[in-house]
Short mmCIF file of C-alpha atoms in Angstrom, two decimals:
data_model
loop_
_atom_site.label_atom_id
_atom_site.label_comp_id
_atom_site.label_asym_id
_atom_site.label_seq_id
_atom_site.Cartn_x
_atom_site.Cartn_y
_atom_site.Cartn_z
CA MET A 1 12.96 -214.95 60.16
CA GLU A 2 11.45 -212.45 62.61
CA ALA A 3 8.34 -214.64 62.98
CA LYS A 4 10.50 -217.71 63.55
CA ASP A 5 12.49 -215.96 66.28
CA ILE A 6 9.33 -214.73 67.99
CA LEU A 7 7.73 -218.17 68.15
CA GLU A 8 10.88 -219.92 69.30
CA LYS A 9 11.11 -217.47 72.20
CA LYS A 10 7.51 -218.41 73.03
CA GLY A 11 8.48 -222.09 73.26
CA HIS A 12 7.35 -223.28 69.83
CA THR A 13 9.46 -225.70 67.80
CA LEU A 14 9.83 -224.76 64.13
CA ILE A 15 10.97 -227.05 61.32
CA GLU A 16 11.21 -226.67 57.55
CA PHE A 17 8.31 -228.28 55.68
CA GLU A 18 8.33 -228.87 51.94
CA PHE A 19 5.43 -230.08 49.82
CA GLU A 20 6.73 -230.99 46.37
CA GLU A 21 3.23 -231.34 44.90
CA PHE A 22 2.30 -227.71 45.63
CA GLY A 23 3.04 -226.62 42.06
CA ALA A 24 0.75 -229.32 40.69
CA ILE A 25 -2.07 -228.12 42.95
CA CYS A 26 -1.67 -224.60 41.59
CA ARG A 27 -1.76 -225.85 37.99
CA PHE A 28 -4.86 -228.00 38.52
CA GLY A 29 -6.53 -225.15 40.38
CA CYS A 30 -5.95 -222.79 37.46
CA ARG A 31 -7.54 -225.29 35.11
CA LEU A 32 -10.62 -225.71 37.30
CA CYS A 33 -11.04 -221.95 37.70
CA SER A 34 -11.36 -221.72 33.94
CA ALA A 35 -13.49 -224.84 33.45
CA ASN A 36 -15.68 -225.06 30.37
CA GLY A 37 -13.60 -222.44 28.62
CA MET A 38 -14.66 -219.85 31.24
CA ALA A 39 -18.22 -220.05 29.88
CA VAL A 40 -19.82 -220.08 33.35
CA MET A 41 -17.90 -217.01 34.47
CA ARG A 42 -18.54 -215.25 31.17
CA GLU A 43 -22.30 -215.84 31.38
CA ALA A 44 -22.43 -214.73 35.02
CA LEU A 45 -20.67 -211.48 34.23
CA ARG A 46 -22.77 -210.85 31.16
CA ASN A 47 -26.15 -211.54 32.80
CA GLY A 48 -26.55 -208.76 35.32
CA GLU A 49 -23.33 -209.01 37.30
CA LEU A 50 -21.44 -205.75 37.80
CA LEU A 51 -18.22 -205.96 35.81
CA ASP A 52 -15.50 -204.53 38.02
CA ALA A 53 -12.83 -202.67 36.07
CA GLN A 54 -10.20 -204.99 37.55
CA MET A 55 -12.02 -208.03 36.12
CA ARG A 56 -12.48 -206.64 32.63
CA GLY A 57 -9.23 -208.12 31.33
CA LEU A 58 -10.17 -211.61 32.53
CA TYR A 59 -13.65 -211.24 31.06
CA LEU A 60 -12.28 -210.22 27.66
CA MET A 61 -9.83 -213.12 27.77
CA SER A 62 -12.73 -215.52 28.38
CA LYS A 63 -14.27 -214.44 25.06
CA VAL A 64 -11.26 -215.54 23.00
CA PRO A 65 -12.13 -218.69 20.99
CA ARG A 66 -10.67 -221.77 22.65
CA TRP A 67 -8.70 -222.95 19.62
CA ILE A 68 -6.89 -219.60 19.53
CA SER A 69 -6.20 -219.44 23.27
CA LYS A 70 -5.06 -223.06 23.57
CA LYS A 71 -3.20 -223.60 20.31
CA LEU A 72 -1.69 -220.15 19.74
CA LEU A 73 -1.66 -217.97 22.86
CA ALA A 74 -0.89 -220.55 25.57
CA PRO A 75 2.31 -221.92 23.96
CA LEU A 76 3.40 -218.38 23.13
CA ILE A 77 3.25 -217.08 26.71
CA ASP A 78 4.03 -220.29 28.62
CA ARG A 79 7.55 -219.24 29.62
CA GLN A 80 6.68 -215.62 30.36
CA VAL A 81 3.38 -216.02 32.22
CA PRO A 82 2.92 -219.73 33.15
CA TYR A 83 -0.25 -219.26 35.24
CA LEU A 84 -2.00 -217.45 32.37
CA ALA A 85 -1.01 -220.23 29.98
CA ASN A 86 -2.69 -222.70 32.35
CA ILE A 87 -5.89 -220.65 32.30
CA LEU A 88 -5.86 -220.39 28.52
CA GLU A 89 -5.56 -224.18 28.32
CA SER A 90 -8.86 -224.38 30.20
CA VAL A 91 -10.79 -227.63 30.48
CA ILE A 92 -13.98 -227.92 28.47
CA THR A 93 -15.55 -231.29 29.28
CA LEU A 94 -17.16 -232.73 32.39
CA ASP A 95 -14.72 -235.65 32.30
CA GLU A 96 -11.72 -233.32 32.36
CA ALA A 97 -13.19 -231.20 35.14
CA THR A 98 -13.89 -234.32 37.20
CA TYR A 99 -10.34 -235.56 36.59
CA PHE A 100 -8.74 -232.34 37.81
CA ASP A 101 -11.06 -232.17 40.81
CA ASP A 102 -10.16 -235.75 41.76
CA LYS A 103 -6.45 -234.99 41.37
CA LEU A 104 -6.77 -231.97 43.66
CA ARG A 105 -8.47 -234.05 46.34
CA GLU A 106 -5.83 -236.75 45.98
CA LEU A 107 -3.00 -234.22 46.35
CA PHE A 108 -4.66 -232.66 49.38
CA LEU A 109 -4.79 -236.07 51.07
CA ILE A 110 -1.07 -236.46 50.35
CA PHE A 111 -0.53 -233.03 51.90
CA CYS A 112 -2.45 -234.11 55.04
CA ASP A 113 -0.43 -237.33 55.29
CA LYS A 114 2.84 -235.41 55.12
CA TRP A 115 1.50 -232.90 57.63
CA HIS A 116 0.73 -235.63 60.17
CA ALA A 117 4.03 -237.42 59.48
CA ALA A 118 5.88 -234.20 60.33
CA HIS A 119 3.74 -233.73 63.48
CA LEU A 120 2.76 -230.20 62.52
CA ASP A 121 0.26 -227.98 64.28
CA ALA A 122 0.44 -225.01 61.91
CA ILE A 123 2.38 -223.68 58.94
CA LEU A 124 3.98 -220.26 58.56
CA SER A 125 4.30 -218.84 55.07
CA PRO A 126 4.54 -215.47 53.33
CA PRO A 127 1.03 -214.27 52.48
CA PHE A 128 2.45 -212.35 49.53
CA PRO A 129 5.94 -212.22 48.01
CA VAL A 130 5.98 -208.41 48.12
CA PRO A 131 4.98 -205.69 50.63
CA ALA A 132 1.67 -203.87 50.38
CA THR A 133 0.81 -202.95 46.78
CA ASN A 134 -1.99 -201.13 45.02
CA GLU A 135 -5.31 -202.96 44.76
CA ASP A 136 -4.87 -203.77 41.07
CA PHE A 137 -1.73 -205.82 41.60
CA ALA A 138 -3.27 -208.93 43.21
CA VAL A 139 -6.18 -209.07 40.77
CA GLN A 140 -3.92 -208.78 37.74
CA ASN A 141 -1.30 -211.17 39.14
CA PRO A 142 -3.05 -214.10 40.87
CA GLN A 143 0.13 -216.19 40.54
CA PHE A 144 1.50 -214.18 43.47
CA ILE A 145 -1.05 -215.47 45.99
CA PRO A 146 -0.48 -219.27 45.94
CA TYR A 147 -0.57 -219.80 49.72
CA THR A 148 -3.67 -217.68 50.18
CA GLY A 149 -5.32 -219.48 47.27
CA PHE A 150 -4.37 -222.87 48.72
CA ALA A 151 -6.02 -222.06 52.06
CA ASN A 152 -9.19 -220.82 50.35
CA ALA A 153 -9.38 -223.75 47.93
CA PHE A 154 -9.42 -226.32 50.75
CA ASN A 155 -11.26 -224.19 53.32
CA LEU A 156 -8.33 -224.15 55.73
CA PRO A 157 -8.32 -221.82 58.74
CA ALA A 158 -5.73 -219.12 58.19
CA GLY A 159 -4.82 -215.60 59.20
CA ILE A 160 -2.18 -212.93 58.66
CA ILE A 161 -0.26 -210.94 61.26
CA PRO A 162 1.97 -207.94 60.36
CA ILE A 163 5.46 -208.59 61.72
CA THR A 164 7.81 -205.92 60.41
CA ARG A 165 8.24 -203.31 57.69
CA GLY A 166 10.25 -203.05 54.51
CA THR A 167 13.68 -201.48 54.96
CA LYS A 168 16.19 -199.73 52.74
CA GLU A 169 18.38 -202.83 52.98
CA ASP A 170 15.53 -204.97 51.64
CA GLU A 171 15.12 -202.69 48.65
CA GLU A 172 18.86 -202.73 47.94
CA LYS A 173 18.85 -206.54 47.84
CA LEU A 174 16.16 -206.48 45.15
CA LYS A 175 18.60 -204.98 42.67
CA ASP A 176 19.88 -208.53 42.19
CA TYR A 177 16.39 -210.01 41.84
CA PRO A 178 16.12 -211.98 38.56
CA ARG A 179 14.01 -210.67 35.70
CA ARG A 180 13.80 -213.75 33.50
CA ASN A 181 10.12 -213.32 32.66
CA ILE A 182 7.20 -210.93 32.98
CA SER A 183 6.17 -212.25 36.40
CA GLU A 184 9.58 -211.61 37.95
CA TYR A 185 9.72 -208.18 36.35
CA LYS A 186 6.34 -207.28 37.85
CA ILE A 187 7.48 -208.34 41.31
CA ARG A 188 10.53 -206.11 40.99
CA LYS A 189 8.38 -203.14 39.95
CA ALA A 190 5.81 -203.75 42.69
CA VAL A 191 8.44 -203.61 45.44
CA GLU A 192 9.87 -200.25 44.39
CA GLY A 193 9.21 -197.68 47.10
CA SER A 194 8.26 -200.30 49.71
CA ILE A 195 10.34 -198.87 52.55
CA GLY A 196 8.12 -198.65 55.63
CA LEU A 197 5.31 -200.80 54.21
CA PRO A 198 4.11 -203.76 56.32
CA LEU A 199 5.40 -207.30 55.89
CA GLY A 200 3.19 -210.03 57.31
CA CYS A 201 3.28 -213.71 58.19
CA SER A 202 0.50 -216.11 57.25
CA VAL A 203 -0.55 -218.85 59.69
CA MET A 204 -2.45 -221.87 58.36
CA SER A 205 -3.65 -225.17 59.80
CA LEU A 206 -5.87 -228.11 58.86
CA PRO A 207 -9.68 -227.93 58.88
CA TYR A 208 -11.31 -227.35 62.28
CA GLN A 209 -8.03 -226.24 63.85
CA ASP A 210 -9.07 -222.60 64.07
CA GLU A 211 -8.04 -222.28 67.72
CA THR A 212 -4.51 -223.44 66.87
CA VAL A 213 -4.23 -220.71 64.23
CA LEU A 214 -5.52 -218.10 66.67
CA ARG A 215 -3.04 -219.16 69.34
CA VAL A 216 -0.07 -218.89 66.98
CA MET A 217 -1.32 -215.53 65.73
CA ARG A 218 -1.69 -214.33 69.32
CA ASP A 219 1.90 -215.33 70.13
CA LEU A 220 3.17 -213.60 67.00
CA GLN A 221 1.28 -210.43 67.80
CA ALA A 222 2.48 -210.42 71.41
CA GLY A 223 6.13 -210.78 70.41
CA SER A 224 6.09 -208.49 67.38
CA GLN A 225 7.47 -204.96 67.52
CA PHE A 226 5.16 -203.94 64.68
CA ARG A 227 3.17 -200.84 65.51
#
């Protein structure tokens, strides 16, 4: 809300924009990231690549036989960790990979059509659903970076500006945050002790609209009290 107020004072008009197909893009993206049963990634890590400690869990998961990961593990964890279930159900054939890639391109064109229909110049979104966390959190929980992943997947110009900081009131509100699955529980744990940590706003636009993103970021920075 702080970012919205800042931009409105600068003369910008803000509207709510919803893209119903966003969840489908995330699901297809997960499948493509684990194409061929993660064999490409597994070989790259095994043949001379330095295996970062934060990537070790993903590497070990890539070594699980596909019939076990798809038939046993994926259904078992689908409700608790949906994104991981999508990875475990990884595609293995060229036809499947081509299908998911085509679907992603099709959904992105739908996104662009809706963008133009709404006469947008840029989109504001939370870069992360929690304040600053330790470096392990994002690597172990990629489901928490959907907007950042979306911008990277389609090579969209984007940037983040710190706007405010976490307050005691924010932390109090999190006592009512749902804990229906592992993902929601991890968010709750990650936010503990976040008073004073920065909260940012992500600005994103369509390809080749870098100057638009920079202008919005400049206006946000000029109007922000963040120091």
